[in-house]
Short mmCIF file of C-alpha atoms in Angstrom, two decimals:
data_model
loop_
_atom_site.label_atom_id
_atom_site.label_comp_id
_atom_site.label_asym_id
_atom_site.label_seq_id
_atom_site.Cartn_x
_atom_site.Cartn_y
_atom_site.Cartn_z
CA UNK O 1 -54.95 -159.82 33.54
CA UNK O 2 -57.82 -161.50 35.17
CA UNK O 3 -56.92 -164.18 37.39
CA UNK O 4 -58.72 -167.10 35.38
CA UNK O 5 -56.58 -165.35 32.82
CA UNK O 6 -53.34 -165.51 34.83
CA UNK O 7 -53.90 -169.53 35.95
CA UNK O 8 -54.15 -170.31 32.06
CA UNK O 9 -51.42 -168.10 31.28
CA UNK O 10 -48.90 -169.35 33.20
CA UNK O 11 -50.12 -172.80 33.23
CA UNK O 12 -49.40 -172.34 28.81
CA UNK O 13 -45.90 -170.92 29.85
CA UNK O 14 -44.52 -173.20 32.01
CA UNK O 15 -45.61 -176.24 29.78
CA UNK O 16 -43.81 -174.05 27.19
CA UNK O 17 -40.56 -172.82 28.85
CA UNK O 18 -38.38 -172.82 31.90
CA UNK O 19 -39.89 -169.39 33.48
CA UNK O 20 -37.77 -167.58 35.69
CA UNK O 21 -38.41 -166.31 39.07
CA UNK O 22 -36.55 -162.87 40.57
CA UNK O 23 -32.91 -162.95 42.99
CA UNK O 24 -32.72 -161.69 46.55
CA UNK O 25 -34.21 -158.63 47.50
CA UNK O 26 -33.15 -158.58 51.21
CA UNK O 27 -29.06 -158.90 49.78
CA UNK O 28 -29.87 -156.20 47.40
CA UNK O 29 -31.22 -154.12 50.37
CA UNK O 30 -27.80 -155.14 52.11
CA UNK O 31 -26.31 -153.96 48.89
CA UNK O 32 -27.99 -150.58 49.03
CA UNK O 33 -25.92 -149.92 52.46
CA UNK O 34 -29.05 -148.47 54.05
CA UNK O 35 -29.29 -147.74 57.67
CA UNK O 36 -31.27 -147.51 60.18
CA UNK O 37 -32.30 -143.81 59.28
CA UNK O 38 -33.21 -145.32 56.13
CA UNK O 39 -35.27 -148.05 57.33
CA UNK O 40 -37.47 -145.39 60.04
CA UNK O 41 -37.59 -142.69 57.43
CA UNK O 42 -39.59 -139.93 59.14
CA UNK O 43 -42.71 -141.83 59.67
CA UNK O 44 -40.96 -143.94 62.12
CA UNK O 45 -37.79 -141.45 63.36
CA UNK O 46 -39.24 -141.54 67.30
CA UNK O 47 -40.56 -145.66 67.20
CA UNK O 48 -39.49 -147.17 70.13
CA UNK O 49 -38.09 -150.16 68.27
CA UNK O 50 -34.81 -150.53 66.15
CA UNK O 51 -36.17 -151.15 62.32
CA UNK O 52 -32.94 -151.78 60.44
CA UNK O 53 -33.50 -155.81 60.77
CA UNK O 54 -37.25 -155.01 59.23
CA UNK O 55 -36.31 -155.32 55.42
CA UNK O 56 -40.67 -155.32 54.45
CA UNK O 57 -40.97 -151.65 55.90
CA UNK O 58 -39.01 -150.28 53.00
CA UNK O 59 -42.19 -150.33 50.95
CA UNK O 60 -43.05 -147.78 52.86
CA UNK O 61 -39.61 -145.55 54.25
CA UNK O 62 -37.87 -146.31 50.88
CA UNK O 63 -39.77 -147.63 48.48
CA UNK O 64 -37.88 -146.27 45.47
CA UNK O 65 -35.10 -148.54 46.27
CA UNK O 66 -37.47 -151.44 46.48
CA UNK O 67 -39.15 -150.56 42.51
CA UNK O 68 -35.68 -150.43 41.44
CA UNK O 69 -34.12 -153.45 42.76
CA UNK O 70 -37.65 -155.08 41.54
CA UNK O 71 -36.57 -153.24 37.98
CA UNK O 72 -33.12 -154.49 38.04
CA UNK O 73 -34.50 -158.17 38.14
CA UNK O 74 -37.34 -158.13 35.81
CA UNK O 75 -34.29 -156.24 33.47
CA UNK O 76 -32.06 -159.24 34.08
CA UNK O 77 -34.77 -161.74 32.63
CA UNK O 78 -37.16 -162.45 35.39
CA UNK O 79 -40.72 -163.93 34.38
CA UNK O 80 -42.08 -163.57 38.22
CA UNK O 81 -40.96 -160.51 40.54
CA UNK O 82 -41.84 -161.24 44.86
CA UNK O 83 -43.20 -158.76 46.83
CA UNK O 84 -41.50 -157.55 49.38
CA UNK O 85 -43.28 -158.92 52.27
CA UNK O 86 -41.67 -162.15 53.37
CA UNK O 87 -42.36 -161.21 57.18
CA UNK O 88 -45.06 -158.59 56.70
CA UNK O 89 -47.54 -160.30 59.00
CA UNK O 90 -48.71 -159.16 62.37
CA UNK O 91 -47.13 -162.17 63.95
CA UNK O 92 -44.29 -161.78 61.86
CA UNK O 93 -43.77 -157.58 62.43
CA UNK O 94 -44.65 -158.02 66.53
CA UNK O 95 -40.71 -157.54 66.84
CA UNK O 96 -40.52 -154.13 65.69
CA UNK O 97 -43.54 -153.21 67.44
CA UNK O 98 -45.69 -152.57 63.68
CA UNK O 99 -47.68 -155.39 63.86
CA UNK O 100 -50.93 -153.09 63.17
CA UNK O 101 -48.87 -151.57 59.68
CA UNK O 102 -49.14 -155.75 58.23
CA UNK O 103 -52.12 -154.63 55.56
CA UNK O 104 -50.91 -151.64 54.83
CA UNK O 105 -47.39 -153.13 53.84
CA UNK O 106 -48.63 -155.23 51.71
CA UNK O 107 -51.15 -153.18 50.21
CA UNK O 108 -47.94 -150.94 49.72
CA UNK O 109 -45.30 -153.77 48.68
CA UNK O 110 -48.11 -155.44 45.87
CA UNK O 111 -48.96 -151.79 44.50
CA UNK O 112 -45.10 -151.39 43.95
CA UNK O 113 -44.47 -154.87 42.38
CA UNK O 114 -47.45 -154.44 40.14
CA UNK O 115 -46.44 -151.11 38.71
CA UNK O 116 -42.98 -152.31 37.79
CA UNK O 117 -43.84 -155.53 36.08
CA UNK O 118 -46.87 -153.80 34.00
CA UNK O 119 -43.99 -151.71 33.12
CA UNK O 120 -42.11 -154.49 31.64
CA UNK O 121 -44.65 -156.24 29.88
CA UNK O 122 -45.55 -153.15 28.14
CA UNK O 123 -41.69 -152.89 27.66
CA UNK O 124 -41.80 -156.84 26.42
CA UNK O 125 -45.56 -157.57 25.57
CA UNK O 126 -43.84 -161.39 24.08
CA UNK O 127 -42.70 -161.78 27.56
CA UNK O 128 -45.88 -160.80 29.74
CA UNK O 129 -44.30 -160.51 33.61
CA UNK O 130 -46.11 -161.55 37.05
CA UNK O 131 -46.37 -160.98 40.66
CA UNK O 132 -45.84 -163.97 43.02
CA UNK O 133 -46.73 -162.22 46.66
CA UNK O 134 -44.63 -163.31 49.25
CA UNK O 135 -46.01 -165.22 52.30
CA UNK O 136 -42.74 -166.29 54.04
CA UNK O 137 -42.47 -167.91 57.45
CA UNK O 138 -43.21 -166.87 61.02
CA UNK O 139 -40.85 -166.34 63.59
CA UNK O 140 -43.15 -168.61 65.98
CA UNK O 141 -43.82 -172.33 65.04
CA UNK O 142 -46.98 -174.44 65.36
CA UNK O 143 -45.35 -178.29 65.23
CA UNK O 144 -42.74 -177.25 67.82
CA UNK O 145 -42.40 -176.02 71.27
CA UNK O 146 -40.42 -172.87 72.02
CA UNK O 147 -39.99 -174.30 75.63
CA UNK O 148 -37.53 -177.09 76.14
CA UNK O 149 -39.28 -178.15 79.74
CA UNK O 150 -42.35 -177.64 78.07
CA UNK O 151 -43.17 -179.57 74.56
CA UNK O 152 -46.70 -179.35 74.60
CA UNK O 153 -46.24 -175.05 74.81
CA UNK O 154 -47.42 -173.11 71.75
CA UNK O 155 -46.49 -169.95 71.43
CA UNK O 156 -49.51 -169.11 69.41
CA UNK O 157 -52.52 -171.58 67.92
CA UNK O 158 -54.10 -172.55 64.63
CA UNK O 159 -56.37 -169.94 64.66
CA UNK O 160 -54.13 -167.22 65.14
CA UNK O 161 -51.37 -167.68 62.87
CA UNK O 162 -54.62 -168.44 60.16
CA UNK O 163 -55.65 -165.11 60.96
CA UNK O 164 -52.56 -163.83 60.37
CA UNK O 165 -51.95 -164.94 57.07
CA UNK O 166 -55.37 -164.24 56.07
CA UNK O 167 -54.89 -160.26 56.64
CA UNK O 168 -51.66 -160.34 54.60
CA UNK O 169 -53.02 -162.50 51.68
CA UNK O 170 -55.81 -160.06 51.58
CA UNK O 171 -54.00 -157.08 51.16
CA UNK O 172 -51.60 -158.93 48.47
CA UNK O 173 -55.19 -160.11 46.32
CA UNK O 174 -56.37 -156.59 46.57
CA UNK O 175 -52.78 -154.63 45.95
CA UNK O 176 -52.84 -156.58 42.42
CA UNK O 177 -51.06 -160.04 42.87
CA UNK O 178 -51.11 -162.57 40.00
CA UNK O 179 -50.53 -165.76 42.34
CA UNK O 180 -49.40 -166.51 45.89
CA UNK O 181 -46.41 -167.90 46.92
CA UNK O 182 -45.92 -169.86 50.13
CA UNK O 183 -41.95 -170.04 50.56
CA UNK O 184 -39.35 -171.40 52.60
CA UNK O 185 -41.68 -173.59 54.67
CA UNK O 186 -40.15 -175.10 57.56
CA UNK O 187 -43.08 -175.84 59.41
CA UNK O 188 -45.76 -177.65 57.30
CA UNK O 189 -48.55 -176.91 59.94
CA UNK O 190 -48.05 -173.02 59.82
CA UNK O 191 -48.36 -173.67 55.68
CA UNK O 192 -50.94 -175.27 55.98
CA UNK O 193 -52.88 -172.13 57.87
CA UNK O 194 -51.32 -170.35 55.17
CA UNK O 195 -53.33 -172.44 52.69
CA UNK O 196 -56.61 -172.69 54.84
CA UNK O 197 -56.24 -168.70 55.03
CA UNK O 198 -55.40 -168.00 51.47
CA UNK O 199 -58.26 -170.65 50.28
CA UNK O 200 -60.81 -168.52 52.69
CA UNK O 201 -60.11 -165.25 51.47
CA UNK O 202 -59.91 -165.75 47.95
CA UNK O 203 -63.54 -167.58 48.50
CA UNK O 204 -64.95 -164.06 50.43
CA UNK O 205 -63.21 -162.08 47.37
CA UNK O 206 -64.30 -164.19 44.66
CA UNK O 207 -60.58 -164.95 43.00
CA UNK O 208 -58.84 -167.74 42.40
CA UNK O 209 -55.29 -166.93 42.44
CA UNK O 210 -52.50 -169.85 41.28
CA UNK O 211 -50.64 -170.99 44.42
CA UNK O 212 -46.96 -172.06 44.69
CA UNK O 213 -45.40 -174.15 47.56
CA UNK O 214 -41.70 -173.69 48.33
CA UNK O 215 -40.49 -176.18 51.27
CA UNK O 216 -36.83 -174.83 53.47
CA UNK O 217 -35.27 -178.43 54.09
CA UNK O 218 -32.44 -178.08 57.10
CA UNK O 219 -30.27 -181.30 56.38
CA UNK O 220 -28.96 -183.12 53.78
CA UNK O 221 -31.27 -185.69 54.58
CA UNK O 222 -33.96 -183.73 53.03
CA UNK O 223 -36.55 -183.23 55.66
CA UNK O 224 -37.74 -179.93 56.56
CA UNK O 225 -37.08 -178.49 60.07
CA UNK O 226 -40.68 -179.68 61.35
CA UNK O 227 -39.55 -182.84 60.81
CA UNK O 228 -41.12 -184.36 57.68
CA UNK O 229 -39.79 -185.73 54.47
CA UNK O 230 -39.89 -184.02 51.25
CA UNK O 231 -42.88 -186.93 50.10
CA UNK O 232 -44.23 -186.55 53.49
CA UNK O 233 -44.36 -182.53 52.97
CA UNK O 234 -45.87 -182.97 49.38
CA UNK O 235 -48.47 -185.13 50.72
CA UNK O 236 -49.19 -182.69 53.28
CA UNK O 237 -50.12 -179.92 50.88
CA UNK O 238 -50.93 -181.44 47.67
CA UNK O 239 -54.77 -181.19 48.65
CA UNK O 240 -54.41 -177.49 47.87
CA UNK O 241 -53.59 -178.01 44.28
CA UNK O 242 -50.75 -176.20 43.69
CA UNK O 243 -49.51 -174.37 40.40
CA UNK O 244 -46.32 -175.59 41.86
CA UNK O 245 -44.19 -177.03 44.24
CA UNK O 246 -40.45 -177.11 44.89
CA UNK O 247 -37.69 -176.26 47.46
CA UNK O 248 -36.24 -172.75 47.97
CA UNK O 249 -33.02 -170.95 50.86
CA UNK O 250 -31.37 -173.24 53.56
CA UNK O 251 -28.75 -174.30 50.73
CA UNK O 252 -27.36 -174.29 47.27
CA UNK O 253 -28.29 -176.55 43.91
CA UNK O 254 -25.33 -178.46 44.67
CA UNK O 255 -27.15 -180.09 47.94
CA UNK O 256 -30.68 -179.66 46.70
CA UNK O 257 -29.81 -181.78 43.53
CA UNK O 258 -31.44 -184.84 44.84
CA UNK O 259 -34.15 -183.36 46.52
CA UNK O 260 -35.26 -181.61 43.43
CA UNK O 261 -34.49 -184.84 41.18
CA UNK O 262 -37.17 -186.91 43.81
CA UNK O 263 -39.62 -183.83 43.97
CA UNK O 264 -40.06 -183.93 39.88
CA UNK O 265 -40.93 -187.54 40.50
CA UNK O 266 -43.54 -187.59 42.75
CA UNK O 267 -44.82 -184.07 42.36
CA UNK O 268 -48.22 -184.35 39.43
CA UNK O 269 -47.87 -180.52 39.37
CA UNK O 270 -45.28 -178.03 37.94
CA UNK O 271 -42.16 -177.81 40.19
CA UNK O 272 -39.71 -174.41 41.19
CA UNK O 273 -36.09 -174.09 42.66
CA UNK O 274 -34.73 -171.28 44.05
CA UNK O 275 -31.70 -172.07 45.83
CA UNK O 276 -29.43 -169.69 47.69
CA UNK O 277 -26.02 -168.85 45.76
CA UNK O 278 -24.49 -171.47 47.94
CA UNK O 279 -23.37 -171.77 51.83
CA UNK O 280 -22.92 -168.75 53.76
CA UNK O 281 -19.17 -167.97 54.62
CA UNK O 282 -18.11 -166.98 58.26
CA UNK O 283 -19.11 -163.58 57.40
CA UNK O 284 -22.93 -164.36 56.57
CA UNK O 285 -22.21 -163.19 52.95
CA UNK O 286 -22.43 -165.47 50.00
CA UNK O 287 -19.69 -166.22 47.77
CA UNK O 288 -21.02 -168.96 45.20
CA UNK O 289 -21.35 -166.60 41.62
CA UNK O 290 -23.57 -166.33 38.83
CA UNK O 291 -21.37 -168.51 36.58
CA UNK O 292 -21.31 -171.41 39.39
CA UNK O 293 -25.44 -171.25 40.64
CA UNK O 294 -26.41 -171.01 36.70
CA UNK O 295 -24.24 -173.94 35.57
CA UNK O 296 -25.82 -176.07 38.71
CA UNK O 297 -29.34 -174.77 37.75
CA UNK O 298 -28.70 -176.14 33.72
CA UNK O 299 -28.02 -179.22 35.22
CA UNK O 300 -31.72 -179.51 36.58
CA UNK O 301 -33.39 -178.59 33.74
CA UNK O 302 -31.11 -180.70 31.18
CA UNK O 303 -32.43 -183.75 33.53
CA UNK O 304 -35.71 -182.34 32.98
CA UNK O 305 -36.80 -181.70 36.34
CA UNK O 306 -37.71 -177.93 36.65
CA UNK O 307 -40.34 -175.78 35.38
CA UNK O 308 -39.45 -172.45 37.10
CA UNK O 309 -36.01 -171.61 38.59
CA UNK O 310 -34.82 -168.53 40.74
CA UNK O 311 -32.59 -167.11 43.22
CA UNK O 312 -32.80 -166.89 46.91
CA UNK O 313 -30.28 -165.95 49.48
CA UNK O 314 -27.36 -164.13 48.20
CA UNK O 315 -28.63 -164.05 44.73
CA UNK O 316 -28.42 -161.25 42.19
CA UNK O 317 -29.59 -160.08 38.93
CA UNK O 318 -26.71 -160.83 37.71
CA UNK O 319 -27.18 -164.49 38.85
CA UNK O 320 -30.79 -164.26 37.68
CA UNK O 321 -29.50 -162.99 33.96
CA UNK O 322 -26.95 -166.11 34.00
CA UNK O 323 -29.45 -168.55 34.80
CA UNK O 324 -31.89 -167.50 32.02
CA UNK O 325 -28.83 -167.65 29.44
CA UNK O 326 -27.83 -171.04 30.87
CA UNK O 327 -31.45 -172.52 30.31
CA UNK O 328 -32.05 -170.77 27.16
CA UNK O 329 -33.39 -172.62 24.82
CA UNK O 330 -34.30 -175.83 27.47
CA UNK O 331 -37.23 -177.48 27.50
CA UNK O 332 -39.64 -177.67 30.77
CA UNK O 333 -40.33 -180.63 32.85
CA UNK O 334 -43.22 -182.40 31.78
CA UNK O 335 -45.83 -183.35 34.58
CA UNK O 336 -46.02 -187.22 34.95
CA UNK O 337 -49.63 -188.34 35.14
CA UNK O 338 -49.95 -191.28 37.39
CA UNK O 339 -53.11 -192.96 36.50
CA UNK O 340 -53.46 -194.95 39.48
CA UNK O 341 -54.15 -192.95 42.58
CA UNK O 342 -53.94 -194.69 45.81
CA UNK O 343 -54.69 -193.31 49.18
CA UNK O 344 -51.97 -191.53 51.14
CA UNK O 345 -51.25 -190.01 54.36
CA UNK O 346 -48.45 -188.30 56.10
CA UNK O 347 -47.15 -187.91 59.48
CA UNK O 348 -42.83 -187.25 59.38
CA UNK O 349 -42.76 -189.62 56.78
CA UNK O 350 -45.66 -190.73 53.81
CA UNK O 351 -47.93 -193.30 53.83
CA UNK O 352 -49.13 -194.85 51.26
CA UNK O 353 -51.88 -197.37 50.98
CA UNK O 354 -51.74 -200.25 47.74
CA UNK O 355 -53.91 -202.88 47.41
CA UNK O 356 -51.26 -205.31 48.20
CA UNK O 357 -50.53 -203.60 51.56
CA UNK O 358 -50.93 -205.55 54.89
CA UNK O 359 -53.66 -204.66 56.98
CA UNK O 360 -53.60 -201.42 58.24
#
């Protein structure tokens, strides 16, 4: 499908129906009780650099275990499989030593999500399936200093962590992507290279792939770890145009309820929700279950605030296959159209100029 294709496609679909996004392919890698043998295969059996922690490098070790897993969720009901490249940068892969593998990774990871959902659609042609690839965060932050004696240290700049991007979203566009997804943003600033990068290379390639937005917030106050407020975030990258926005990991429906109610309000764009299946217990592992994350889930779209809903952290196909029987049948949010638009601007918290503000 060509990507002026894909924008209209999925624009029709979500205006249709709740679409539904793939589970958690890192806990399905857990799952798989691979080790570190596993993860170095024998390209990698002399690196100099444990790899175990490295979940993107499968694509290329193990990659049979990544088209299944992608299998088992497009099986279960999903719409939209990731690639699995959520840290499959060069910034991102410095700490395994493989930051020069970052292109071919997700040349690799696209190839292998592409194959599988073409496989389905053929399977399903009433229920065409896409590939979102995965541009998660970086272990290095632009809006915050790594240095507590020192808050005016970066560990890197604009430029690089741009550049960055720009290699990965390069190799995703070429390895056969349908859109772009920008997920579990915790620093608005390093999205917004993201977006600067993704805008720049789909410009040199000629595409124009749909994006998605998915914000991390780290408190129940709703602000994201950077700092800003969910409006303030929205503000921040509603310039790109978005396919979507919405809020993905950190917790579980439950505490993402109101977020995601206030999002559908002041969002003009489709909106996503791909929580985690709850709170991790003292063990790191994730106890909330299909039945629990899927009733939570109706609950959004009954209120008519969701257009695409998924699973993050600790989520299965199983939970993925429960959510698309518990929004059978729902209908989408609709976008509001606000027909007065007033200037706004955003700092930690949005601005908004009216004509009866105060001088300003």
């Amino acid at each position: 499908m060509s990507p002026p294709q894909t924008r209209q496609r999925l624009e029709t679909l979500l205006a249709e129906r709740i679409l539904l996004l793939d589970g958690a392919m890192g806990t399905m890698m857990q799952r798989a009780g691979l080790g570190e043998a596993d993860y170095r295969g024998e390209r990698f059996r002399d690196h100099s650099h444990d790899l175990k922690g490295d979940h993107d490098i499968l694509v290329l070790t193990r990659p049979e275990v990544v088209e299944e897993t992608h299998h088992r969720f497009l099986e279960a009901g999903a719409d939209v499989i990731e690639t699995y490249t959520f840290t499959a940068t060069s910034i991102g892969q410095e700490d395994y030593g493989l930051s020069e593998l970052a292109r071919e990774i997700n040349l690799a990871a696209a190839r292998l999500s592409r194959r599988a959902a073409d496989a389905w659609t053929q399977r399903t042609p009433e229920k065409p399936r896409f590939v979102a690839g995965s541009i998660g965060p970086l272990q290095k932050t632009l809006s915050l200093s790594p240095d507590v004696n020192d808050p005016g240290f970066r560990a890197v700049d604009f430029d690089e962590v741009r550049d960055s991007y720009a290699e990965q979203i390069r190799a995703l566009v070429e390895g056969g992507c349908d859109l772009l997804l920008v997920e579990t943003v915790f620093d608005t600033l390093n999205a917004k290279a993201a977006l600067v990068a993704a805008d720049e290379v789909q410009r040199g390639l000629s595409v124009d792939l749909p994006l998605i937005v998915s914000a991390a917030i780290t408190d129940l106050s709703g602000r994201v770890l950077s700092g800003q407020t969910l409006e303030a975030f929205w503000t921040s990258v509603a310039h790109a145009r978005p396919l979507a926005v919405g809020l993905n990991c950190s917790r579980g429906a439950k505490d993402l309820r109101p977020h995601v109610e206030e999002l559908s309000r002041i969002a003009d764009v489709f909106t996503i929700c791909y929580p985690n299946a709850g709170l991790p217990n003292a063990f790191g592992e994730y106890d909330e279950t299909p039945e629990i994350t899927s009733g939570l889930l109706r609950e959004f779209a009954e209120n008519g605030w969701v257009n695409l809903l998924g699973g993050c952290c600790g989520t299965t196909p199983e939970h993925i296959r429960a959510i698309a029987q518990a929004v059978e049948g729902l209908s989408p949010r609709q976008r509001p159209l606000f027909e007065t638009r007033h200037s706004r601007f955003s700092g930690l918290e949005a601005l908004t100029i009216r004509p009866d503000s105060n001088f300003m």
